[in-house]
Short mmCIF file of C-alpha atoms in Angstrom, two decimals:
data_model
loop_
_atom_site.label_atom_id
_atom_site.label_comp_id
_atom_site.label_asym_id
_atom_site.label_seq_id
_atom_site.Cartn_x
_atom_site.Cartn_y
_atom_site.Cartn_z
CA MET A 1 0.00 0.00 0.00
CA THR A 2 2.83 2.39 0.84
CA LYS A 3 4.56 1.51 -2.41
CA ASP A 4 1.37 2.27 -4.37
CA ILE A 5 0.89 5.75 -2.87
CA CYS A 6 4.60 6.56 -3.39
CA GLU A 7 4.29 5.68 -7.06
CA VAL A 8 1.25 7.97 -7.32
CA GLU A 9 3.19 10.84 -5.72
CA ALA A 10 6.14 10.28 -8.08
CA CYS A 11 3.84 10.31 -11.11
CA LEU A 12 2.12 13.45 -9.83
CA LYS A 13 5.51 15.21 -9.42
CA ASP A 14 6.59 14.21 -12.94
CA LEU A 15 3.31 15.37 -14.46
CA TYR A 16 3.43 18.61 -12.43
CA GLU A 17 6.97 19.38 -13.56
CA THR A 18 6.03 18.59 -17.18
CA THR A 19 3.08 20.97 -16.98
CA ILE A 20 5.08 23.78 -15.35
CA ASN A 21 7.98 23.39 -17.80
CA ASN A 22 5.69 23.56 -20.82
CA TYR A 23 3.87 26.62 -19.47
CA GLU A 24 7.25 28.29 -18.82
CA THR A 25 8.40 27.38 -22.33
CA ALA A 26 5.26 28.85 -23.88
CA LYS A 27 5.55 31.99 -21.72
CA ALA A 28 9.24 32.45 -22.61
CA ALA A 29 8.43 32.07 -26.32
CA CYS A 30 5.77 34.78 -26.07
CA ALA A 31 8.00 37.08 -24.00
CA TYR A 32 10.86 36.70 -26.49
CA TYR A 33 8.48 37.38 -29.38
CA ASN A 34 7.08 40.49 -27.66
CA GLN A 35 10.58 41.86 -27.10
CA LEU A 36 11.51 41.09 -30.71
CA VAL A 37 8.49 43.04 -31.96
CA GLU A 38 9.36 45.98 -29.71
CA ASP A 39 13.00 45.98 -30.89
CA THR A 40 11.86 45.82 -34.51
CA MET A 41 9.60 48.82 -34.02
CA THR A 42 12.42 50.72 -32.29
CA ASP A 43 15.05 50.00 -34.96
CA PHE A 44 12.61 49.84 -37.85
CA SER A 45 13.22 48.64 -41.38
CA VAL A 46 10.96 46.94 -43.92
CA PRO A 47 13.04 43.70 -44.12
CA LYS A 48 12.97 43.36 -40.31
CA LEU A 49 9.21 43.88 -40.35
CA LYS A 50 8.76 41.06 -42.88
CA ASP A 51 10.94 38.76 -40.76
CA LEU A 52 8.34 38.94 -37.96
CA TYR A 53 6.16 36.45 -39.86
CA LYS A 54 8.74 33.74 -39.33
CA ALA A 55 9.09 34.61 -35.63
CA MET A 56 5.28 34.64 -35.20
CA ASN A 57 4.89 31.21 -36.80
CA GLU A 58 7.69 29.77 -34.68
CA ARG A 59 6.09 31.19 -31.54
CA MET A 60 2.65 29.85 -32.41
CA GLU A 61 4.06 26.39 -33.18
CA LEU A 62 6.06 26.29 -29.93
CA VAL A 63 3.06 27.48 -27.90
CA LYS A 64 0.86 24.88 -29.58
CA VAL A 65 3.25 22.01 -28.75
CA SER A 66 3.79 23.26 -25.17
CA LEU A 67 0.05 23.59 -24.48
CA ARG A 68 -0.60 20.11 -25.90
CA ASN A 69 2.09 18.63 -23.65
CA ALA A 70 0.76 20.56 -20.63
CA SER A 71 -2.81 19.42 -21.39
CA GLU A 72 -1.74 15.77 -21.64
CA ALA A 73 0.12 16.06 -18.34
CA GLN A 74 -2.93 17.66 -16.67
CA GLU A 75 -5.16 14.86 -17.98
CA GLY A 76 -2.78 12.35 -16.43
CA MET A 77 -2.95 14.24 -13.14
CA GLY A 78 -6.74 14.15 -13.35
CA GLU A 79 -6.72 10.36 -13.79
CA LEU A 80 -4.42 9.97 -10.80
CA THR A 81 -6.74 12.23 -8.77
CA ARG A 82 -9.74 10.05 -9.62
CA TYR A 83 -7.74 6.94 -8.81
CA MET A 84 -6.88 8.40 -5.41
CA GLU A 85 -10.51 9.24 -4.70
CA CYS A 86 -11.93 5.91 -5.88
CA GLY A 87 -9.55 2.97 -5.80
CA ILE A 88 -6.26 3.53 -4.03
CA GLN A 89 -5.51 1.52 -0.94
CA ALA A 90 -3.28 3.51 1.41
CA PRO A 91 -3.24 5.00 4.91
CA GLN A 92 -5.52 7.97 5.25
CA GLU A 93 -2.67 10.14 6.47
CA ALA A 94 -0.64 9.42 3.30
CA ILE A 95 -3.68 10.10 1.11
CA GLU A 96 -4.32 13.45 2.80
CA LYS A 97 -0.65 14.42 2.39
CA THR A 98 -0.76 13.53 -1.31
CA LYS A 99 -3.99 15.53 -1.77
CA GLU A 100 -2.36 18.53 -0.07
CA MET A 101 0.61 18.24 -2.43
CA LEU A 102 -1.80 17.99 -5.36
CA SER A 103 -3.59 21.16 -4.25
CA VAL A 104 -0.30 23.06 -4.03
CA CYS A 105 0.69 21.81 -7.48
CA SER A 106 -2.69 22.81 -8.90
CA ASP A 107 -2.30 26.35 -7.53
CA LYS A 108 1.20 26.67 -8.99
CA MET A 109 0.00 25.32 -12.34
CA MET A 110 -2.84 27.85 -12.31
CA THR A 111 -0.34 30.65 -11.60
CA ALA A 112 1.93 29.48 -14.42
CA CYS A 113 -1.06 29.26 -16.77
CA ILE A 114 -2.16 32.80 -15.86
CA GLN A 115 1.38 34.13 -16.44
CA PHE A 116 1.46 32.39 -19.81
CA GLN A 117 -1.97 33.76 -20.71
CA TRP A 118 -0.77 37.28 -19.89
CA GLU A 119 2.25 37.00 -22.17
CA ASN A 120 0.21 35.23 -24.84
CA ASP A 121 -2.46 37.95 -24.81
CA LYS A 122 0.30 40.56 -25.19
CA ALA A 123 1.70 38.56 -28.10
CA LEU A 124 -1.70 38.42 -29.81
CA VAL A 125 -2.05 42.16 -29.37
CA ARG A 126 1.48 42.60 -30.79
CA ASP A 127 0.40 40.51 -33.80
CA ARG A 128 -2.48 42.82 -34.57
CA GLN A 129 -0.39 45.91 -33.96
CA TRP A 130 2.59 45.11 -36.20
CA GLN A 131 0.36 43.66 -38.91
CA MET A 132 -1.61 46.90 -38.86
CA VAL A 133 1.69 48.77 -39.16
CA GLU A 134 2.68 46.45 -41.99
CA SER A 135 -0.50 47.19 -43.93
CA LYS A 136 0.11 50.93 -43.58
CA ILE A 137 3.78 50.58 -44.50
CA ASP A 138 3.00 48.37 -47.51
CA ARG A 139 0.55 50.89 -48.87
CA TYR A 140 2.96 53.75 -48.20
CA THR A 141 5.97 52.00 -49.82
CA GLU A 142 3.96 50.86 -52.84
CA GLU A 143 2.79 54.41 -53.46
CA ASN A 144 6.36 55.74 -53.07
CA GLU A 145 7.78 53.14 -55.45
CA VAL A 146 5.14 54.09 -58.00
CA ILE A 147 5.85 57.81 -57.59
CA LEU A 148 9.65 57.35 -57.50
CA PRO A 149 10.77 54.25 -59.41
CA GLY A 150 14.30 54.61 -58.05
CA VAL A 151 13.18 54.00 -54.43
CA HIS A 152 13.55 50.41 -53.14
CA TYR A 153 12.51 49.47 -49.59
CA ALA A 154 13.66 45.85 -49.80
CA GLN A 155 17.09 46.85 -48.46
CA ASN A 156 18.01 47.64 -44.85
CA LYS A 157 19.28 51.07 -45.90
CA LEU A 158 17.16 53.14 -48.23
CA LYS A 159 18.90 54.37 -51.39
CA LEU A 160 17.10 57.38 -52.81
CA THR A 161 17.38 58.41 -56.45
CA GLY A 162 15.02 60.99 -57.82
CA ASP A 163 13.14 64.03 -56.57
CA SER A 164 13.38 64.02 -52.78
CA ASP A 165 10.93 66.93 -52.43
CA LEU A 166 8.14 64.80 -53.88
CA LEU A 167 8.95 62.01 -51.43
CA LEU A 168 8.98 64.43 -48.49
CA TYR A 169 5.63 65.91 -49.52
CA HIS A 170 4.03 62.49 -49.84
CA THR A 171 5.47 61.42 -46.47
CA TYR A 172 4.14 64.58 -44.81
CA ARG A 173 0.67 64.01 -46.30
CA TYR A 174 0.70 60.40 -45.15
CA LYS A 175 1.82 61.46 -41.65
CA ARG A 176 -1.09 63.89 -41.38
CA GLN A 177 -3.48 61.15 -42.39
CA LEU A 178 -2.12 58.76 -39.75
CA GLU A 179 -2.29 61.49 -37.09
CA ASP A 180 -5.96 62.04 -37.93
CA GLU A 181 -6.66 58.33 -37.61
CA LEU A 182 -4.80 58.20 -34.30
CA ASN A 183 -6.72 61.19 -32.93
CA GLU A 184 -10.00 59.50 -33.90
CA ALA A 185 -8.93 56.30 -32.17
CA VAL A 186 -7.91 58.19 -29.01
CA ALA A 187 -11.18 60.10 -29.02
CA GLY A 188 -13.13 56.86 -29.38
CA LEU A 189 -11.21 55.25 -26.55
CA ARG A 190 -11.74 58.28 -24.33
CA GLU A 191 -15.47 58.15 -25.08
CA ARG A 192 -15.63 54.48 -24.18
CA VAL A 193 -13.81 55.10 -20.89
CA ASN A 194 -16.11 57.99 -20.00
CA ARG A 195 -19.15 55.89 -20.83
CA ALA A 196 -17.87 53.06 -18.65
CA VAL A 197 -17.31 55.46 -15.79
CA GLU A 198 -20.81 56.91 -16.21
CA ASP A 199 -22.39 53.45 -16.34
CA THR A 200 -20.83 52.53 -12.99
CA PRO A 201 -21.67 55.50 -10.74
CA PRO A 202 -20.23 55.48 -7.20
CA ASN A 203 -22.45 54.62 -4.28
CA ASN A 204 -21.33 57.61 -2.23
CA GLU A 205 -19.06 60.60 -2.22
CA LYS A 206 -16.18 58.74 -0.53
CA GLU A 207 -16.20 56.08 -3.24
CA GLN A 208 -16.13 58.85 -5.88
CA LYS A 209 -13.09 60.42 -4.23
CA ASP A 210 -11.35 57.07 -3.97
CA ARG A 211 -12.06 56.38 -7.64
CA ASN A 212 -10.77 59.79 -8.72
CA SER A 213 -7.69 59.42 -6.54
CA PHE A 214 -6.99 55.99 -8.02
CA LEU A 215 -7.43 57.23 -11.58
CA GLU A 216 -5.17 60.22 -10.98
CA SER A 217 -2.45 58.12 -9.38
CA THR A 218 -2.69 55.53 -12.15
CA LEU A 219 -2.57 58.24 -14.80
CA LYS A 220 0.39 59.90 -13.10
CA GLU A 221 2.20 56.57 -12.82
CA GLN A 222 1.57 55.71 -16.47
CA ARG A 223 2.72 59.14 -17.62
CA ALA A 224 5.88 58.86 -15.53
CA GLN A 225 6.53 55.41 -16.98
CA MET A 226 5.92 56.66 -20.52
CA ASP A 227 8.24 59.65 -19.94
CA LYS A 228 10.90 57.30 -18.60
CA ASP A 229 10.53 54.97 -21.57
CA PHE A 230 10.64 57.90 -23.97
CA LYS A 231 13.78 59.32 -22.40
CA THR A 232 15.42 55.91 -22.42
CA ARG A 233 14.59 55.41 -26.08
CA GLU A 234 15.67 58.96 -26.87
CA GLU A 235 19.01 58.48 -25.14
CA ASP A 236 19.55 55.10 -26.81
CA LEU A 237 18.67 56.52 -30.20
CA LYS A 238 20.91 59.55 -29.65
CA LYS A 239 23.80 57.33 -28.56
CA ARG A 240 23.29 55.01 -31.53
CA ASN A 241 23.17 57.95 -33.93
CA GLU A 242 26.30 59.46 -32.37
CA ASP A 243 28.10 56.13 -32.69
CA LEU A 244 26.99 55.81 -36.30
CA LEU A 245 28.10 59.39 -37.00
CA LYS A 246 31.49 58.84 -35.36
CA ASP A 247 31.98 55.61 -37.26
CA ALA A 248 30.96 57.26 -40.55
CA LEU A 249 33.28 60.22 -39.90
CA ARG A 250 36.13 57.88 -38.97
CA LYS A 251 35.65 55.85 -42.15
CA GLN A 252 35.33 59.01 -44.24
CA LEU A 253 38.50 60.45 -42.68
CA GLN A 254 40.30 57.17 -43.29
CA ARG A 255 39.19 57.09 -46.92
CA HIS A 256 40.16 60.76 -47.33
CA GLN A 257 43.57 60.12 -45.78
CA GLU A 258 44.14 57.10 -48.01
CA THR A 259 43.12 59.08 -51.08
CA LEU A 260 45.34 61.98 -50.01
CA ASP A 261 48.29 59.66 -49.41
CA LYS A 262 47.82 58.10 -52.83
CA LYS A 263 47.64 61.50 -54.52
CA LEU A 264 50.68 62.77 -52.61
CA ALA A 265 52.64 59.65 -53.50
CA GLN A 266 51.59 60.02 -57.13
CA ARG A 267 52.49 63.73 -57.17
CA GLU A 268 55.82 62.99 -55.49
CA GLU A 269 56.57 60.26 -58.02
CA GLU A 270 55.64 62.53 -60.92
CA ALA A 271 57.68 65.45 -59.49
CA THR A 272 60.68 63.17 -58.88
CA ALA A 273 60.49 61.79 -62.40
CA LYS A 274 60.14 65.29 -63.85
CA LEU A 275 63.05 66.58 -61.77
CA ASP A 276 65.22 63.63 -62.73
CA ARG A 277 64.36 64.20 -66.38
CA MET A 278 65.13 67.94 -66.14
CA VAL A 279 68.44 67.29 -64.35
CA ALA A 280 69.40 64.66 -66.89
CA GLU A 281 68.52 66.98 -69.77
CA LYS A 282 70.39 69.89 -68.13
CA VAL A 283 73.48 67.77 -67.47
CA ALA A 284 73.40 66.38 -71.01
CA ALA A 285 73.08 69.90 -72.44
CA GLU A 286 75.96 71.22 -70.29
CA LYS A 287 78.10 68.24 -71.24
CA LYS A 288 77.33 68.86 -74.88
CA ILE A 289 78.24 72.57 -74.61
CA PHE A 290 81.39 71.75 -72.67
CA ALA A 291 82.44 69.11 -75.18
CA GLN A 292 81.71 71.49 -78.04
CA GLN A 293 83.76 74.26 -76.42
CA ARG A 294 86.65 71.88 -75.78
CA SER A 295 86.54 70.54 -79.34
CA GLU A 296 86.39 74.06 -80.74
CA MET A 297 89.33 75.14 -78.63
CA ALA A 298 91.35 72.07 -79.61
CA ALA A 299 90.44 72.56 -83.27
CA LYS A 300 91.55 76.19 -83.16
CA LEU A 301 94.80 75.21 -81.57
CA LYS A 302 95.31 72.50 -84.18
CA ILE A 303 94.59 74.94 -87.02
CA LEU A 304 96.98 77.46 -85.58
CA GLU A 305 99.61 74.82 -85.21
CA ASN A 306 99.17 73.60 -88.79
CA LYS A 307 98.65 76.92 -90.55
CA LEU A 308 101.13 79.30 -88.95
CA ALA A 309 104.63 78.99 -90.92
CA GLY A 310 104.17 75.11 -90.82
CA GLY A 311 105.92 74.78 -87.47
CA GLU A 312 108.96 76.74 -88.66
CA ASP A 313 107.91 80.06 -87.10
CA LYS A 314 110.00 80.59 -83.99
CA LEU A 315 107.32 82.59 -82.14
CA VAL A 316 104.68 80.02 -82.83
CA ALA A 317 107.00 77.18 -81.92
CA THR A 318 107.97 78.92 -78.69
CA VAL A 319 104.33 79.56 -77.78
CA MET A 320 103.36 75.97 -78.57
CA LYS A 321 106.16 74.61 -76.43
CA SER A 322 105.01 76.73 -73.51
CA ILE A 323 101.62 75.03 -73.51
CA PRO A 324 101.52 72.39 -70.69
CA LYS A 325 101.14 68.71 -71.63
CA THR A 326 97.97 68.43 -69.57
CA VAL A 327 96.34 70.96 -71.88
CA TRP A 328 97.30 68.94 -74.91
CA ASN A 329 95.92 65.77 -73.29
CA TYR A 330 92.79 67.09 -71.58
CA GLY A 331 92.15 70.52 -73.03
CA VAL A 332 91.27 73.58 -70.97
CA VAL A 333 88.29 74.44 -68.78
CA PRO A 334 85.96 77.02 -70.42
CA GLU A 335 85.54 80.37 -68.70
CA SER A 336 81.86 79.72 -67.90
CA VAL A 337 82.79 76.53 -66.05
CA LEU A 338 85.65 78.31 -64.27
CA LYS A 339 83.22 80.94 -63.04
CA ALA A 340 80.79 78.31 -61.71
CA ASN A 341 83.59 76.31 -60.08
CA TYR A 342 84.93 79.48 -58.46
CA TYR A 343 81.82 79.87 -56.27
CA LYS A 344 82.19 76.28 -55.05
CA MET A 345 85.87 76.83 -54.34
CA GLU A 346 85.11 80.10 -52.56
CA LYS A 347 82.70 78.40 -50.11
CA THR A 348 85.28 75.76 -49.25
CA ALA A 349 88.07 78.31 -48.84
CA LEU A 350 85.97 80.45 -46.49
CA LYS A 351 85.12 77.43 -44.33
CA VAL A 352 88.84 76.77 -43.70
CA ALA A 353 90.00 80.40 -43.62
CA LEU A 354 91.45 80.06 -40.11
CA VAL A 355 93.10 76.68 -40.70
CA GLU A 356 96.83 76.41 -41.33
CA ARG A 357 98.23 74.73 -44.42
CA GLU A 358 99.42 71.73 -42.39
CA GLY A 359 96.13 71.52 -40.50
CA SER A 360 94.80 72.74 -37.13
CA PRO A 361 92.93 71.37 -34.10
CA LEU A 362 89.26 70.49 -34.53
CA PRO A 363 87.95 73.58 -32.66
CA ILE A 364 89.73 75.80 -35.21
CA TYR A 365 87.86 74.02 -37.99
CA PHE A 366 84.57 74.55 -36.16
CA VAL A 367 85.23 78.26 -35.48
CA SER A 368 86.30 78.75 -39.11
CA TRP A 369 83.10 77.12 -40.34
CA ILE A 370 80.96 79.24 -37.98
CA GLN A 371 82.71 82.38 -39.23
CA SER A 372 81.90 81.51 -42.84
CA LEU A 373 78.18 81.44 -42.01
CA PHE A 374 78.14 85.07 -40.93
CA LEU A 375 80.28 86.58 -43.70
CA SER A 376 78.77 88.34 -46.71
CA PHE A 377 80.41 90.13 -49.62
CA LYS A 378 79.74 93.77 -50.42
CA VAL A 379 81.22 95.68 -53.35
CA SER A 380 81.27 98.84 -51.24
CA GLY A 381 83.91 97.20 -49.05
CA ILE A 382 86.55 97.46 -51.87
CA PRO A 383 88.37 100.81 -52.08
CA GLN A 384 87.63 102.75 -55.22
CA VAL A 385 91.36 103.10 -55.91
CA GLU A 386 91.71 99.34 -56.32
CA VAL A 387 88.64 99.24 -58.54
CA ASP A 388 89.96 101.99 -60.82
CA ASN A 389 93.56 100.79 -60.88
CA PRO A 390 94.02 97.16 -59.78
CA PRO A 391 97.47 96.64 -58.18
CA LYS A 392 99.97 94.31 -59.84
CA GLU A 393 100.46 92.53 -56.53
CA PRO A 394 97.70 92.34 -53.87
CA PRO A 395 98.46 94.16 -50.61
CA GLU A 396 100.00 91.99 -47.92
CA ASP A 397 97.54 93.05 -45.22
CA LEU A 398 94.58 91.39 -46.92
CA ASP A 399 93.01 88.41 -45.13
CA THR A 400 91.23 85.46 -46.78
CA PHE A 401 87.87 87.22 -46.77
CA ASP A 402 89.27 90.38 -48.38
CA SER A 403 91.16 88.44 -51.06
CA LEU A 404 88.13 86.30 -52.01
CA GLN A 405 85.91 89.40 -51.99
CA ARG A 406 88.14 91.07 -54.60
CA ALA A 407 88.60 87.85 -56.57
CA ARG A 408 84.84 87.48 -56.89
CA PHE A 409 84.50 91.12 -57.93
CA TRP A 410 86.93 90.63 -60.85
CA ILE A 411 85.57 87.18 -61.77
CA GLU A 412 82.12 88.66 -62.20
CA ARG A 413 83.59 91.39 -64.43
CA GLY A 414 85.50 88.95 -66.64
CA ASP A 415 88.99 89.94 -65.47
CA LEU A 416 90.40 86.46 -64.86
CA ALA A 417 94.02 87.56 -64.54
CA THR A 418 93.34 89.94 -61.65
CA ALA A 419 91.14 87.34 -59.95
CA ILE A 420 93.95 84.78 -60.20
CA ARG A 421 96.37 87.20 -58.48
CA TYR A 422 94.02 87.61 -55.52
CA VAL A 423 93.33 83.87 -55.23
CA ALA A 424 97.05 83.14 -55.43
CA SER A 425 97.59 85.47 -52.45
CA LEU A 426 95.59 83.16 -50.17
CA GLU A 427 97.35 81.40 -47.35
CA GLY A 428 96.96 78.25 -45.29
CA ALA A 429 94.23 75.69 -45.99
CA SER A 430 92.33 78.22 -48.12
CA LEU A 431 95.16 78.15 -50.68
CA VAL A 432 95.11 74.34 -50.65
CA ALA A 433 91.34 74.41 -51.30
CA ALA A 434 91.89 76.83 -54.22
CA GLU A 435 94.81 75.02 -55.89
CA THR A 436 92.73 72.94 -58.28
CA TRP A 437 90.75 75.96 -59.47
CA LEU A 438 93.88 78.10 -59.56
CA GLU A 439 95.71 75.59 -61.78
CA ALA A 440 92.77 75.32 -64.18
CA ALA A 441 92.42 79.12 -64.29
CA ARG A 442 96.11 79.60 -65.00
CA ASP A 443 96.00 77.00 -67.79
CA HIS A 444 93.02 78.76 -69.28
CA LEU A 445 94.70 82.17 -69.00
CA GLU A 446 97.96 80.89 -70.51
CA ILE A 447 96.15 79.27 -73.42
CA ARG A 448 94.12 82.41 -73.99
CA GLN A 449 97.19 84.60 -73.91
CA ALA A 450 99.04 82.18 -76.20
CA ALA A 451 96.13 82.18 -78.61
CA GLU A 452 95.97 85.97 -78.55
CA ALA A 453 99.75 86.16 -79.21
CA ILE A 454 99.52 83.71 -82.11
CA ILE A 455 96.51 85.51 -83.55
CA ALA A 456 98.28 88.86 -83.25
CA HIS A 457 101.39 87.34 -84.82
CA ALA A 458 99.29 85.83 -87.59
CA ALA A 459 97.63 89.19 -88.16
CA ALA A 460 101.06 90.84 -88.32
CA LEU A 461 102.24 88.21 -90.75
CA GLY A 462 99.16 88.71 -92.83
CA LEU A 463 99.74 92.44 -92.96
CA GLN A 464 103.19 91.86 -94.43
CA TYR A 465 101.68 90.27 -97.53
CA ILE A 466 98.87 92.76 -98.09
#
């Protein structure tokens, strides 16, 4: 007998748990669906709205299966209840305990059923609400797609092509229409509430005050809750929009920076190529001019050598012998190149103006270099006497700066001989820095003087036969 009643209790517990679990499953399905509908309405798009059909069907199927399982479990509990009342053989105390447990289970199952019904009723209301929204949206989108063929609402983000003013006007007109319908619905609801209040008059003045106080407190509570929900949604929407704006600005800035980097790299590449081409062309042109000048000079010398008295003229022979072998092998540096090389030599000579010929300590080099940064040439610094009548030998009291100042003055005026005298008067490391230029300048001057002597001699010879 004890074993029989224990088996009944075990079956009752299993059936109770099955019923409760299925009610909880159905309630959770409805609660999830209700939240999904609310989220869809908050972050609205047409594709998300269409997806609610699938969620609704899944909810209805899950609720249907859960209710069928709960109903079967409750039927089993009913059979066990009848068995306990009619045919079970057990101590009365055990039967009463089992009946008490059954009563507690029945109350909990009723509570679970009521909680499910509450969520299910909300879900059914949500069905009607979003389907009503869908019907309005479908009509609105169909009209817009007819008016503006470029508008497509099947995408999550609307891409507008066409006249936006027409779309805004149609949206405004549609909004006014919906507001009118909403005002009518609110007015009808208010009328129904007032009628209900009038149909149930209070029995006394105290009951009227209690009713008014309850309505006011309920209204105040609902308004506060609505304000709270609105502020929460407003803050969430503002935060989401700010995040979207920041993300869009970040992506736009990134794209702009990438585009700018590409353009800068392209411009730099083009400028580098152009500069390289210009430098190459300039170097080639200078080389060509230099080679032409050297060839012309060599040709003139060759003509003079071949034409004047056939090598028998003593003056010509003497002049030719005085020409250094390096000139015969490598030619002479043109005056234009000498002038350009002078400025380079001048910078180097100024940087070592304080350095001895054999060298000096490192601080002397540094001080000499610093001094060269603050020196500048001025023509007014040369006495007018030297300008009018250049001395045969530079004065001994001239320093490196003074000598190079005068050398530059005469270089720029084409007087190479005078410039050579001043450069040759340099001392120390400055003279060492100027030796290469000085040698080339002297070779050039000697060749020029030799050429002038031969030309003058040739002219004199020519005059003898006129």
